[in-house]
mmCIF file of C-alpha atoms in Angstrom:
data_model
loop_
_atom_site.group_PDB
_atom_site.id
_atom_site.type_symbol
_atom_site.label_atom_id
_atom_site.label_comp_id
_atom_site.label_asym_id
_atom_site.label_seq_id
_atom_site.Cartn_x
_atom_site.Cartn_y
_atom_site.Cartn_z
ATOM 1 C CA UNK A 1 -22.317 9.948 -17.898
ATOM 2 C CA UNK A 2 -21.204 9.265 -21.507
ATOM 3 C CA UNK A 3 -18.805 11.149 -23.708
ATOM 4 C CA UNK A 4 -17.442 10.727 -27.224
ATOM 5 C CA UNK A 5 -13.901 9.410 -27.485
ATOM 6 C CA UNK A 6 -11.303 10.902 -29.788
ATOM 7 C CA UNK A 7 -11.410 8.800 -32.921
ATOM 8 C CA UNK A 8 -15.029 7.767 -32.402
ATOM 9 C CA UNK A 9 -16.942 5.576 -29.982
ATOM 10 C CA UNK A 10 -18.425 6.246 -26.568
ATOM 11 C CA UNK A 11 -16.944 6.142 -23.094
ATOM 12 C CA UNK A 12 -18.651 5.801 -19.768
ATOM 13 C CA UNK A 13 -17.130 8.533 -17.603
ATOM 14 C CA UNK A 14 -17.110 8.117 -13.835
ATOM 15 C CA UNK A 15 -16.802 11.348 -11.853
ATOM 16 C CA UNK A 16 -18.036 10.331 -8.391
ATOM 17 C CA UNK A 17 -15.849 9.131 -5.525
ATOM 18 C CA UNK A 18 -17.849 5.981 -4.741
ATOM 19 C CA UNK A 19 -18.183 5.077 -8.418
ATOM 20 C CA UNK A 20 -14.419 5.317 -8.927
ATOM 21 C CA UNK A 21 -13.582 3.262 -5.826
ATOM 22 C CA UNK A 22 -15.959 0.528 -6.879
ATOM 23 C CA UNK A 23 -14.620 0.475 -10.442
ATOM 24 C CA UNK A 24 -10.997 0.291 -9.264
ATOM 25 C CA UNK A 25 -11.820 -2.717 -7.101
ATOM 26 C CA UNK A 26 -13.804 -4.643 -9.739
ATOM 27 C CA UNK A 27 -12.106 -7.808 -10.946
ATOM 28 C CA UNK A 28 -14.158 -7.541 -14.145
ATOM 29 C CA UNK A 29 -12.520 -4.322 -15.326
ATOM 30 C CA UNK A 30 -9.099 -4.655 -16.946
ATOM 31 C CA UNK A 31 -6.478 -1.920 -17.280
ATOM 32 C CA UNK A 32 -6.883 -0.247 -20.705
ATOM 33 C CA UNK A 33 -4.911 3.008 -20.454
ATOM 34 C CA UNK A 34 -1.713 1.684 -22.011
ATOM 35 C CA UNK A 35 -2.899 -0.417 -24.937
ATOM 36 C CA UNK A 36 -1.403 2.051 -27.400
ATOM 37 C CA UNK A 37 1.869 2.099 -25.467
ATOM 38 C CA UNK A 38 2.566 -1.611 -26.004
ATOM 39 C CA UNK A 39 6.148 -1.009 -27.136
ATOM 40 C CA UNK A 40 6.944 -0.204 -23.522
ATOM 41 C CA UNK A 41 3.992 -1.608 -21.636
ATOM 42 C CA UNK A 42 3.136 -4.998 -23.164
ATOM 43 C CA UNK A 43 3.030 -7.721 -20.496
ATOM 44 C CA UNK A 44 4.240 -5.304 -17.783
ATOM 45 C CA UNK A 45 2.827 -5.606 -14.268
ATOM 46 C CA UNK A 46 0.572 -2.579 -14.704
ATOM 47 C CA UNK A 47 -1.341 -4.047 -17.660
ATOM 48 C CA UNK A 48 -1.531 -7.690 -16.653
ATOM 49 C CA UNK A 49 -4.896 -8.979 -15.443
ATOM 50 C CA UNK A 50 -6.128 -11.866 -13.345
ATOM 51 C CA UNK A 51 -3.802 -14.728 -12.472
ATOM 52 C CA UNK A 52 -0.864 -13.421 -14.533
ATOM 53 C CA UNK A 53 -1.014 -10.174 -12.571
ATOM 54 C CA UNK A 54 -1.271 -11.926 -9.220
ATOM 55 C CA UNK A 55 1.757 -14.102 -9.939
ATOM 56 C CA UNK A 56 3.932 -11.165 -11.060
ATOM 57 C CA UNK A 57 2.757 -8.966 -8.194
ATOM 58 C CA UNK A 58 3.552 -11.668 -5.620
ATOM 59 C CA UNK A 59 7.129 -11.811 -6.871
ATOM 60 C CA UNK A 60 7.631 -8.054 -7.154
ATOM 61 C CA UNK A 61 6.096 -7.464 -3.731
ATOM 62 C CA UNK A 62 9.185 -9.152 -2.306
ATOM 63 C CA UNK A 63 11.140 -6.062 -3.350
ATOM 64 C CA UNK A 64 8.531 -3.399 -2.577
ATOM 65 C CA UNK A 65 8.553 -3.890 1.184
ATOM 66 C CA UNK A 66 8.763 -1.307 3.915
ATOM 67 C CA UNK A 67 12.307 -2.269 4.929
ATOM 68 C CA UNK A 68 13.443 -1.834 1.314
ATOM 69 C CA UNK A 69 11.694 1.543 1.104
ATOM 70 C CA UNK A 70 13.515 2.554 4.308
ATOM 71 C CA UNK A 71 16.841 1.537 2.722
ATOM 72 C CA UNK A 72 16.127 3.603 -0.390
ATOM 73 C CA UNK A 73 14.836 6.675 1.501
ATOM 74 C CA UNK A 74 17.394 6.783 4.283
ATOM 75 C CA UNK A 75 20.536 5.471 2.576
ATOM 76 C CA UNK A 76 20.206 5.946 -1.156
ATOM 77 C CA UNK A 77 18.104 9.093 -1.562
ATOM 78 C CA UNK A 78 20.297 11.388 0.530
ATOM 79 C CA UNK A 79 23.447 10.651 -1.474
ATOM 80 C CA UNK A 80 21.453 10.903 -4.712
ATOM 81 C CA UNK A 81 19.991 14.291 -3.823
ATOM 82 C CA UNK A 82 23.359 15.709 -2.769
ATOM 83 C CA UNK A 83 25.013 14.567 -6.028
ATOM 84 C CA UNK A 84 22.170 15.877 -8.201
ATOM 85 C CA UNK A 85 21.192 19.097 -6.383
ATOM 86 C CA UNK A 86 24.502 20.623 -5.319
ATOM 87 C CA UNK A 87 25.634 21.696 -8.817
ATOM 88 C CA UNK A 88 22.328 23.519 -9.298
ATOM 89 C CA UNK A 89 22.576 25.190 -5.879
ATOM 90 C CA UNK A 90 26.127 26.277 -6.660
ATOM 91 C CA UNK A 91 25.002 27.680 -10.026
ATOM 92 C CA UNK A 92 22.177 29.609 -8.309
ATOM 93 C CA UNK A 93 19.399 28.350 -10.585
ATOM 94 C CA UNK A 94 17.676 25.245 -11.828
ATOM 95 C CA UNK A 95 14.606 23.987 -13.592
ATOM 96 C CA UNK A 96 12.359 21.998 -11.294
ATOM 97 C CA UNK A 97 11.496 19.594 -14.092
ATOM 98 C CA UNK A 98 15.168 18.893 -14.808
ATOM 99 C CA UNK A 99 16.106 18.756 -11.134
ATOM 100 C CA UNK A 100 13.184 16.501 -10.241
ATOM 101 C CA UNK A 101 13.800 14.242 -13.223
ATOM 102 C CA UNK A 102 17.511 13.837 -12.467
ATOM 103 C CA UNK A 103 16.936 13.031 -8.836
ATOM 104 C CA UNK A 104 14.076 10.659 -9.607
ATOM 105 C CA UNK A 105 15.913 8.972 -12.488
ATOM 106 C CA UNK A 106 18.913 8.232 -10.311
ATOM 107 C CA UNK A 107 16.716 6.638 -7.656
ATOM 108 C CA UNK A 108 14.510 4.719 -10.077
ATOM 109 C CA UNK A 109 17.593 3.415 -11.917
ATOM 110 C CA UNK A 110 18.604 1.879 -8.573
ATOM 111 C CA UNK A 111 15.119 0.392 -8.156
ATOM 112 C CA UNK A 112 14.803 -0.842 -11.747
ATOM 113 C CA UNK A 113 18.274 -2.344 -11.856
ATOM 114 C CA UNK A 114 20.281 -0.108 -14.220
ATOM 115 C CA UNK A 115 23.788 0.601 -13.000
ATOM 116 C CA UNK A 116 24.206 4.346 -12.643
ATOM 117 C CA UNK A 117 26.328 6.952 -10.862
ATOM 118 C CA UNK A 118 24.207 10.059 -10.061
ATOM 119 C CA UNK A 119 27.376 12.158 -10.006
ATOM 120 C CA UNK A 120 28.067 11.286 -13.663
ATOM 121 C CA UNK A 121 26.226 14.150 -15.382
ATOM 122 C CA UNK A 122 26.734 12.796 -18.900
ATOM 123 C CA UNK A 123 25.380 9.354 -18.034
ATOM 124 C CA UNK A 124 22.460 10.942 -16.187
ATOM 125 C CA UNK A 125 21.604 13.127 -19.168
ATOM 126 C CA UNK A 126 21.673 10.144 -21.514
ATOM 127 C CA UNK A 127 19.504 8.098 -19.144
ATOM 128 C CA UNK A 128 17.093 11.025 -18.859
ATOM 129 C CA UNK A 129 16.759 11.144 -22.619
ATOM 130 C CA UNK A 130 15.913 7.426 -22.731
ATOM 131 C CA UNK A 131 13.377 7.724 -19.923
ATOM 132 C CA UNK A 132 11.577 10.704 -21.483
ATOM 133 C CA UNK A 133 11.283 8.746 -24.720
ATOM 134 C CA UNK A 134 9.933 5.676 -22.917
ATOM 135 C CA UNK A 135 7.435 7.833 -21.047
ATOM 136 C CA UNK A 136 6.172 9.308 -24.322
ATOM 137 C CA UNK A 137 5.780 5.780 -25.654
ATOM 138 C CA UNK A 138 3.945 4.483 -22.608
ATOM 139 C CA UNK A 139 1.483 7.392 -22.544
ATOM 140 C CA UNK A 140 0.925 7.412 -26.276
ATOM 141 C CA UNK A 141 -2.848 7.603 -25.799
ATOM 142 C CA UNK A 142 -2.444 11.178 -24.524
ATOM 143 C CA UNK A 143 0.065 12.347 -27.106
ATOM 144 C CA UNK A 144 -0.858 15.366 -29.219
ATOM 145 C CA UNK A 145 1.862 14.655 -31.781
ATOM 146 C CA UNK A 146 2.449 12.133 -34.585
ATOM 147 C CA UNK A 147 2.051 8.775 -32.851
ATOM 148 C CA UNK A 148 3.824 6.795 -35.577
ATOM 149 C CA UNK A 149 6.805 9.112 -35.171
ATOM 150 C CA UNK A 150 6.763 8.545 -31.403
ATOM 151 C CA UNK A 151 6.718 4.780 -31.961
ATOM 152 C CA UNK A 152 9.674 5.023 -34.358
ATOM 153 C CA UNK A 153 11.642 7.029 -31.802
ATOM 154 C CA UNK A 154 10.787 4.570 -29.007
ATOM 155 C CA UNK A 155 12.048 1.590 -31.056
ATOM 156 C CA UNK A 156 15.275 3.394 -31.888
ATOM 157 C CA UNK A 157 15.935 4.459 -28.308
ATOM 158 C CA UNK A 158 15.085 1.046 -26.882
ATOM 159 C CA UNK A 159 17.841 -0.418 -29.053
ATOM 160 C CA UNK A 160 20.312 2.289 -27.980
ATOM 161 C CA UNK A 161 19.410 1.876 -24.293
ATOM 162 C CA UNK A 162 19.897 -1.895 -24.528
ATOM 163 C CA UNK A 163 23.329 -1.490 -26.096
ATOM 164 C CA UNK A 164 24.605 1.401 -23.969
ATOM 165 C CA UNK A 165 23.282 0.583 -20.478
ATOM 166 C CA UNK A 166 20.932 -2.344 -20.060
ATOM 167 C CA UNK A 167 22.978 -5.239 -21.461
ATOM 168 C CA UNK A 168 25.908 -4.653 -19.073
ATOM 169 C CA UNK A 169 23.591 -4.179 -16.094
ATOM 170 C CA UNK A 170 21.762 -7.444 -16.786
ATOM 171 C CA UNK A 171 25.022 -9.311 -17.439
ATOM 172 C CA UNK A 172 26.402 -8.220 -14.037
ATOM 173 C CA UNK A 173 23.234 -9.404 -12.273
ATOM 174 C CA UNK A 174 23.256 -12.765 -14.047
ATOM 175 C CA UNK A 175 26.837 -13.262 -12.931
ATOM 176 C CA UNK A 176 25.911 -12.417 -9.315
ATOM 177 C CA UNK A 177 23.008 -14.861 -9.420
ATOM 178 C CA UNK A 178 25.337 -17.556 -10.782
ATOM 179 C CA UNK A 179 27.808 -16.886 -7.999
ATOM 180 C CA UNK A 180 24.971 -17.075 -5.427
ATOM 181 C CA UNK A 181 23.884 -20.453 -6.834
ATOM 182 C CA UNK A 182 27.503 -21.652 -6.577
ATOM 183 C CA UNK A 183 27.771 -20.513 -2.968
ATOM 184 C CA UNK A 184 30.373 -17.883 -3.826
ATOM 185 C CA UNK A 185 28.399 -14.891 -2.575
ATOM 186 C CA UNK A 186 25.705 -14.172 0.005
ATOM 187 C CA UNK A 187 22.054 -13.240 -0.437
ATOM 188 C CA UNK A 188 22.623 -9.801 1.076
ATOM 189 C CA UNK A 189 25.206 -9.032 -1.609
ATOM 190 C CA UNK A 190 22.583 -9.087 -4.378
ATOM 191 C CA UNK A 191 21.248 -5.750 -5.629
ATOM 192 C CA UNK A 192 17.796 -4.819 -4.381
ATOM 193 C CA UNK A 193 16.165 -4.158 -7.728
ATOM 194 C CA UNK A 194 13.547 -5.307 -10.208
ATOM 195 C CA UNK A 195 16.088 -6.663 -12.714
ATOM 196 C CA UNK A 196 17.687 -9.022 -10.203
ATOM 197 C CA UNK A 197 14.301 -10.158 -8.941
ATOM 198 C CA UNK A 198 12.893 -10.948 -12.380
ATOM 199 C CA UNK A 199 16.074 -12.681 -13.584
ATOM 200 C CA UNK A 200 15.995 -14.839 -10.474
ATOM 201 C CA UNK A 201 12.334 -15.803 -11.014
ATOM 202 C CA UNK A 202 12.324 -15.775 -14.811
ATOM 203 C CA UNK A 203 11.649 -19.491 -15.180
ATOM 204 C CA UNK A 204 8.915 -19.591 -12.491
ATOM 205 C CA UNK A 205 7.152 -16.596 -14.083
ATOM 206 C CA UNK A 206 7.694 -17.959 -17.615
ATOM 207 C CA UNK A 207 8.698 -14.568 -18.955
ATOM 208 C CA UNK A 208 11.013 -13.761 -21.865
ATOM 209 C CA UNK A 209 14.091 -11.508 -21.794
ATOM 210 C CA UNK A 210 12.047 -8.975 -23.775
ATOM 211 C CA UNK A 211 9.418 -8.821 -21.011
ATOM 212 C CA UNK A 212 12.150 -8.299 -18.410
ATOM 213 C CA UNK A 213 13.569 -5.450 -20.488
ATOM 214 C CA UNK A 214 10.137 -3.815 -20.854
ATOM 215 C CA UNK A 215 9.421 -4.176 -17.139
ATOM 216 C CA UNK A 216 12.697 -2.421 -16.351
ATOM 217 C CA UNK A 217 11.847 0.369 -18.852
ATOM 218 C CA UNK A 218 8.345 0.632 -17.304
ATOM 219 C CA UNK A 219 9.727 1.133 -13.808
ATOM 220 C CA UNK A 220 12.265 3.648 -15.070
ATOM 221 C CA UNK A 221 9.737 5.809 -16.881
ATOM 222 C CA UNK A 222 6.833 5.434 -14.441
ATOM 223 C CA UNK A 223 8.949 6.092 -11.372
ATOM 224 C CA UNK A 224 10.946 8.995 -12.816
ATOM 225 C CA UNK A 225 8.082 10.684 -14.665
ATOM 226 C CA UNK A 226 5.469 10.509 -11.884
ATOM 227 C CA UNK A 227 7.966 11.409 -9.142
ATOM 228 C CA UNK A 228 9.291 14.437 -11.046
ATOM 229 C CA UNK A 229 5.748 15.526 -11.858
ATOM 230 C CA UNK A 230 4.533 15.194 -8.265
ATOM 231 C CA UNK A 231 7.611 17.036 -6.976
ATOM 232 C CA UNK A 232 7.078 19.939 -9.399
ATOM 233 C CA UNK A 233 3.338 20.217 -8.705
ATOM 234 C CA UNK A 234 3.837 20.102 -4.935
ATOM 235 C CA UNK A 235 6.421 22.897 -4.988
ATOM 236 C CA UNK A 236 4.283 24.921 -7.388
ATOM 237 C CA UNK A 237 1.321 24.635 -5.006
ATOM 238 C CA UNK A 238 3.494 25.647 -2.045
ATOM 239 C CA UNK A 239 5.043 28.596 -3.882
ATOM 240 C CA UNK A 240 1.599 29.904 -4.876
ATOM 241 C CA UNK A 241 0.205 29.384 -1.378
ATOM 242 C CA UNK A 242 3.163 31.241 0.095
ATOM 243 C CA UNK A 243 1.806 34.529 -1.242
ATOM 244 C CA UNK A 244 -0.872 34.410 1.453
ATOM 245 C CA UNK A 245 0.710 31.888 3.834
ATOM 246 C CA UNK A 246 4.515 32.308 3.856
ATOM 247 C CA UNK A 247 4.633 30.387 7.130
ATOM 248 C CA UNK A 248 3.673 27.182 5.284
ATOM 249 C CA UNK A 249 6.698 27.464 3.010
ATOM 250 C CA UNK A 250 8.996 27.973 6.008
ATOM 251 C CA UNK A 251 7.400 25.051 7.800
ATOM 252 C CA UNK A 252 7.803 22.724 4.808
ATOM 253 C CA UNK A 253 11.561 23.464 4.817
ATOM 254 C CA UNK A 254 11.940 22.282 8.422
ATOM 255 C CA UNK A 255 9.109 19.829 9.044
ATOM 256 C CA UNK A 256 9.160 16.733 6.781
ATOM 257 C CA UNK A 257 5.759 15.611 8.111
ATOM 258 C CA UNK A 258 4.198 18.875 6.960
ATOM 259 C CA UNK A 259 6.011 18.623 3.645
ATOM 260 C CA UNK A 260 4.481 15.175 3.279
ATOM 261 C CA UNK A 261 1.003 16.618 3.923
ATOM 262 C CA UNK A 262 1.667 19.167 1.185
ATOM 263 C CA UNK A 263 2.702 16.382 -1.210
ATOM 264 C CA UNK A 264 -0.432 14.367 -0.415
ATOM 265 C CA UNK A 265 -2.721 17.341 -0.975
ATOM 266 C CA UNK A 266 -0.956 18.174 -4.241
ATOM 267 C CA UNK A 267 -1.227 14.556 -5.327
ATOM 268 C CA UNK A 268 -4.959 14.656 -4.751
ATOM 269 C CA UNK A 269 -5.319 17.729 -6.965
ATOM 270 C CA UNK A 270 -2.688 16.710 -9.542
ATOM 271 C CA UNK A 271 -2.709 12.916 -10.055
ATOM 272 C CA UNK A 272 0.112 11.663 -12.299
ATOM 273 C CA UNK A 273 -2.572 10.715 -14.807
ATOM 274 C CA UNK A 274 -5.793 12.795 -14.818
ATOM 275 C CA UNK A 275 -7.795 9.758 -15.874
ATOM 276 C CA UNK A 276 -7.705 5.969 -15.615
ATOM 277 C CA UNK A 277 -9.153 3.738 -18.320
ATOM 278 C CA UNK A 278 -10.748 0.358 -17.815
ATOM 279 C CA UNK A 279 -12.444 -2.154 -20.155
ATOM 280 C CA UNK A 280 -15.243 -4.340 -18.718
ATOM 281 C CA UNK A 281 -14.691 -8.032 -19.450
ATOM 282 C CA UNK A 282 -18.416 -8.489 -18.864
ATOM 283 C CA UNK A 283 -21.241 -6.011 -18.336
ATOM 284 C CA UNK A 284 -20.886 -4.538 -14.839
ATOM 285 C CA UNK A 285 -23.557 -2.662 -12.878
ATOM 286 C CA UNK A 286 -22.317 -0.372 -10.124
ATOM 287 C CA UNK A 287 -24.231 -0.018 -6.864
ATOM 288 C CA UNK A 288 -25.647 3.337 -7.952
ATOM 289 C CA UNK A 289 -27.107 1.676 -11.070
ATOM 290 C CA UNK A 290 -24.488 2.867 -13.554
ATOM 291 C CA UNK A 291 -24.032 0.227 -16.284
ATOM 292 C CA UNK A 292 -20.585 -0.459 -17.721
ATOM 293 C CA UNK A 293 -21.197 -2.486 -20.915
ATOM 294 C CA UNK A 294 -18.833 -5.323 -21.830
ATOM 295 C CA UNK A 295 -16.070 -4.089 -24.167
ATOM 296 C CA UNK A 296 -16.777 -0.407 -23.566
ATOM 297 C CA UNK A 297 -14.225 2.191 -22.461
ATOM 298 C CA UNK A 298 -14.664 3.233 -18.825
ATOM 299 C CA UNK A 299 -12.919 6.510 -17.977
ATOM 300 C CA UNK A 300 -12.325 7.238 -14.309
ATOM 301 C CA UNK A 301 -12.007 11.026 -14.224
ATOM 302 C CA UNK A 302 -9.552 11.388 -11.345
ATOM 303 C CA UNK A 303 -9.439 15.180 -11.654
ATOM 304 C CA UNK A 304 -13.161 15.214 -10.841
ATOM 305 C CA UNK A 305 -13.190 12.238 -8.438
ATOM 306 C CA UNK A 306 -10.474 13.717 -6.212
ATOM 307 C CA UNK A 307 -12.415 16.977 -6.078
ATOM 308 C CA UNK A 308 -15.798 15.412 -5.234
ATOM 309 C CA UNK A 309 -17.371 17.979 -2.878
ATOM 310 C CA UNK A 310 -19.470 15.306 -1.206
ATOM 311 C CA UNK A 311 -16.215 13.841 0.119
ATOM 312 C CA UNK A 312 -13.776 16.750 0.281
ATOM 313 C CA UNK A 313 -16.178 19.627 1.013
ATOM 314 C CA UNK A 314 -17.070 22.805 -0.861
ATOM 315 C CA UNK A 315 -13.391 23.868 -1.136
ATOM 316 C CA UNK A 316 -12.414 20.511 -2.684
ATOM 317 C CA UNK A 317 -10.503 22.205 -5.525
ATOM 318 C CA UNK A 318 -8.317 24.345 -3.221
ATOM 319 C CA UNK A 319 -4.828 23.331 -2.161
ATOM 320 C CA UNK A 320 -4.942 23.206 1.638
ATOM 321 C CA UNK A 321 -2.262 21.109 3.402
ATOM 322 C CA UNK A 322 -4.121 21.635 6.702
ATOM 323 C CA UNK A 323 -7.193 19.836 5.377
ATOM 324 C CA UNK A 324 -8.730 17.092 7.505
ATOM 325 C CA UNK A 325 -8.797 13.810 5.608
ATOM 326 C CA UNK A 326 -12.339 12.411 5.338
ATOM 327 C CA UNK A 327 -13.010 9.108 7.061
ATOM 328 C CA UNK A 328 -12.471 6.186 4.666
ATOM 329 C CA UNK A 329 -10.325 8.218 2.256
ATOM 330 C CA UNK A 330 -6.605 8.689 1.766
ATOM 331 C CA UNK A 331 -5.039 12.145 1.833
ATOM 332 C CA UNK A 332 -3.957 11.716 -1.802
ATOM 333 C CA UNK A 333 -7.444 10.739 -2.953
ATOM 334 C CA UNK A 334 -7.353 7.950 -5.520
ATOM 335 C CA UNK A 335 -4.168 9.184 -7.219
ATOM 336 C CA UNK A 336 -2.378 5.919 -6.386
ATOM 337 C CA UNK A 337 -5.337 3.906 -7.590
ATOM 338 C CA UNK A 338 -6.973 1.165 -5.546
ATOM 339 C CA UNK A 339 -7.616 -2.536 -5.667
ATOM 340 C CA UNK A 340 -5.326 -5.023 -7.424
ATOM 341 C CA UNK A 341 -3.619 -2.345 -9.521
ATOM 342 C CA UNK A 342 -2.948 0.115 -6.711
ATOM 343 C CA UNK A 343 0.505 1.626 -7.196
ATOM 344 C CA UNK A 344 3.127 -0.817 -5.958
ATOM 345 C CA UNK A 345 5.492 2.048 -5.103
ATOM 346 C CA UNK A 346 2.969 4.310 -3.338
ATOM 347 C CA UNK A 347 4.817 4.239 -0.018
ATOM 348 C CA UNK A 348 8.127 4.915 -1.739
ATOM 349 C CA UNK A 349 6.831 8.065 -3.406
ATOM 350 C CA UNK A 350 4.212 9.193 -0.874
ATOM 351 C CA UNK A 351 5.498 7.711 2.390
ATOM 352 C CA UNK A 352 3.578 6.018 5.166
ATOM 353 C CA UNK A 353 0.193 7.225 6.422
ATOM 354 C CA UNK A 354 0.591 10.176 8.763
ATOM 355 C CA UNK A 355 -1.004 9.867 12.200
ATOM 356 C CA UNK A 356 -4.199 11.924 12.567
ATOM 357 C CA UNK A 357 -2.851 13.548 15.731
ATOM 358 C CA UNK A 358 0.632 13.949 17.106
ATOM 359 C CA UNK A 359 4.041 13.600 15.452
ATOM 360 C CA UNK A 360 4.967 10.535 13.404
ATOM 361 C CA UNK A 361 7.079 7.795 15.048
ATOM 362 C CA UNK A 362 10.843 7.726 14.637
ATOM 363 C CA UNK A 363 10.689 4.977 12.005
ATOM 364 C CA UNK A 364 8.203 6.921 9.844
ATOM 365 C CA UNK A 365 8.910 7.111 6.108
ATOM 366 C CA UNK A 366 8.031 10.486 4.559
ATOM 367 C CA UNK A 367 8.365 9.399 0.939
ATOM 368 C CA UNK A 368 10.758 10.336 -1.824
ATOM 369 C CA UNK A 369 8.839 13.417 -2.970
ATOM 370 C CA UNK A 370 8.523 14.980 0.499
ATOM 371 C CA UNK A 371 12.263 14.527 1.087
ATOM 372 C CA UNK A 372 12.976 16.183 -2.266
ATOM 373 C CA UNK A 373 10.542 19.039 -1.553
ATOM 374 C CA UNK A 374 12.057 19.732 1.879
ATOM 375 C CA UNK A 375 15.615 19.672 0.500
ATOM 376 C CA UNK A 376 14.744 22.113 -2.302
ATOM 377 C CA UNK A 377 13.005 24.646 -0.041
ATOM 378 C CA UNK A 378 15.663 24.319 2.674
ATOM 379 C CA UNK A 379 18.320 25.137 0.050
ATOM 380 C CA UNK A 380 16.434 28.354 -0.682
ATOM 381 C CA UNK A 381 14.828 27.320 -3.951
ATOM 382 C CA UNK A 382 12.173 29.819 -5.070
ATOM 383 C CA UNK A 383 10.438 30.578 -8.389
ATOM 384 C CA UNK A 384 12.510 32.640 -10.837
ATOM 385 C CA UNK A 385 10.687 36.017 -10.836
ATOM 386 C CA UNK A 386 11.819 36.681 -14.414
ATOM 387 C CA UNK A 387 10.955 33.321 -15.986
ATOM 388 C CA UNK A 388 7.509 31.914 -15.275
ATOM 389 C CA UNK A 389 6.725 28.193 -15.577
ATOM 390 C CA UNK A 390 5.494 26.808 -18.920
ATOM 391 C CA UNK A 391 2.942 24.061 -19.506
ATOM 392 C CA UNK A 392 3.879 21.151 -21.785
ATOM 393 C CA UNK A 393 1.974 21.538 -25.100
ATOM 394 C CA UNK A 394 2.728 17.980 -26.321
ATOM 395 C CA UNK A 395 0.416 16.099 -24.027
ATOM 396 C CA UNK A 396 -3.179 16.302 -22.797
ATOM 397 C CA UNK A 397 -1.881 15.629 -19.296
ATOM 398 C CA UNK A 398 -1.117 18.632 -17.084
ATOM 399 C CA UNK A 399 2.676 18.749 -17.057
ATOM 400 C CA UNK A 400 5.133 21.589 -16.836
ATOM 401 C CA UNK A 401 7.693 21.566 -19.627
ATOM 402 C CA UNK A 402 9.792 24.024 -17.610
ATOM 403 C CA UNK A 403 9.680 25.561 -14.140
ATOM 404 C CA UNK A 404 12.691 27.854 -13.523
ATOM 405 C CA UNK A 405 13.764 28.432 -9.915
ATOM 406 C CA UNK A 406 16.650 30.316 -8.312
ATOM 407 C CA UNK A 407 18.787 29.634 -5.277
ATOM 408 C CA UNK A 408 20.268 32.349 -3.054
ATOM 409 C CA UNK A 409 23.923 33.324 -3.045
ATOM 410 C CA UNK A 410 25.862 31.427 -0.361
ATOM 411 C CA UNK A 411 25.942 34.476 1.955
ATOM 412 C CA UNK A 412 22.208 35.071 1.612
ATOM 413 C CA UNK A 413 19.636 33.526 3.896
ATOM 414 C CA UNK A 414 16.784 31.557 2.294
#
């Protein structure tokens, strides 16, 4: 189908499951979602195409391995959640958006390579401000505000971030790499992060310091924003389902595998971006006959694709964590993408594939979001009955700008 784009021009909109999978895997369709967000996204992994993308991905894949995910989930995330969540639990209330952002920011700072103490509330708040600005800059195509004003703010905050946090973090990593080259420290003493990796391979990748800075900002905003969003949507879906199925809420507090199923089902219904954009580098004809003209805008409507009743059944739009996953599909639909640009951190956020029958093995990774969801419900977090959630009016994406929750008094039982 075709639709008219904002600002003029036509788009080819793909709403079917098979169409979307084929488009994602086509080497002749380049990423086009973030062209307007070049201040943050230019030359980042997500927007590279062809050989440049393959070279960068090969390097960054060295970090995004299962053993590294296990280190982050089992060693880093627990301490991060305790430092971030306990003040909110003690206060008896929180906002899911703020709580999710702070937990996700602390973890993604570790992944991106920005030195940060999650117990330092002032530093966390400042980092959160930077990341929200970078996210607005990256997703400029979906902004409902003055885009020139957003660009101005992004430039200003990039400079402040560089001066306040990034310069020192990069300097420390350059010193560690110099000590490694001199034989004064061991490989295992290096930080496991994107900054260290790119600094180490800067010459081989032929990338500038500015590209390294943007890649770090990209990982910060993409990781924090999507993780916080997924966390909030998953809990919202569970809270609403609890009206008819309170047993599912109780189970999610005690069973991380079930919490992971809830996260996957919520991801299917609430992808971090409701659409993906591609530009054909040549005219492409899909197997069903759909023509994607060279230079056109191809819009993959994930909100429709992930609800395709031919794949997910007549109740495709209903949140059901007990749903059987169709053969050949993932429980989260296409929310992590597919093909060359499939999300490099999918296992970190969403965990490993759950077995179709029986409990997961002892070394199973449940994913950052499921761990956060379980911790929040287990602590007694429930929607604030006096303050309903509010949708964000500043973006076309479905985000909550606030989602108040309360925690029980210490003597109360969740």
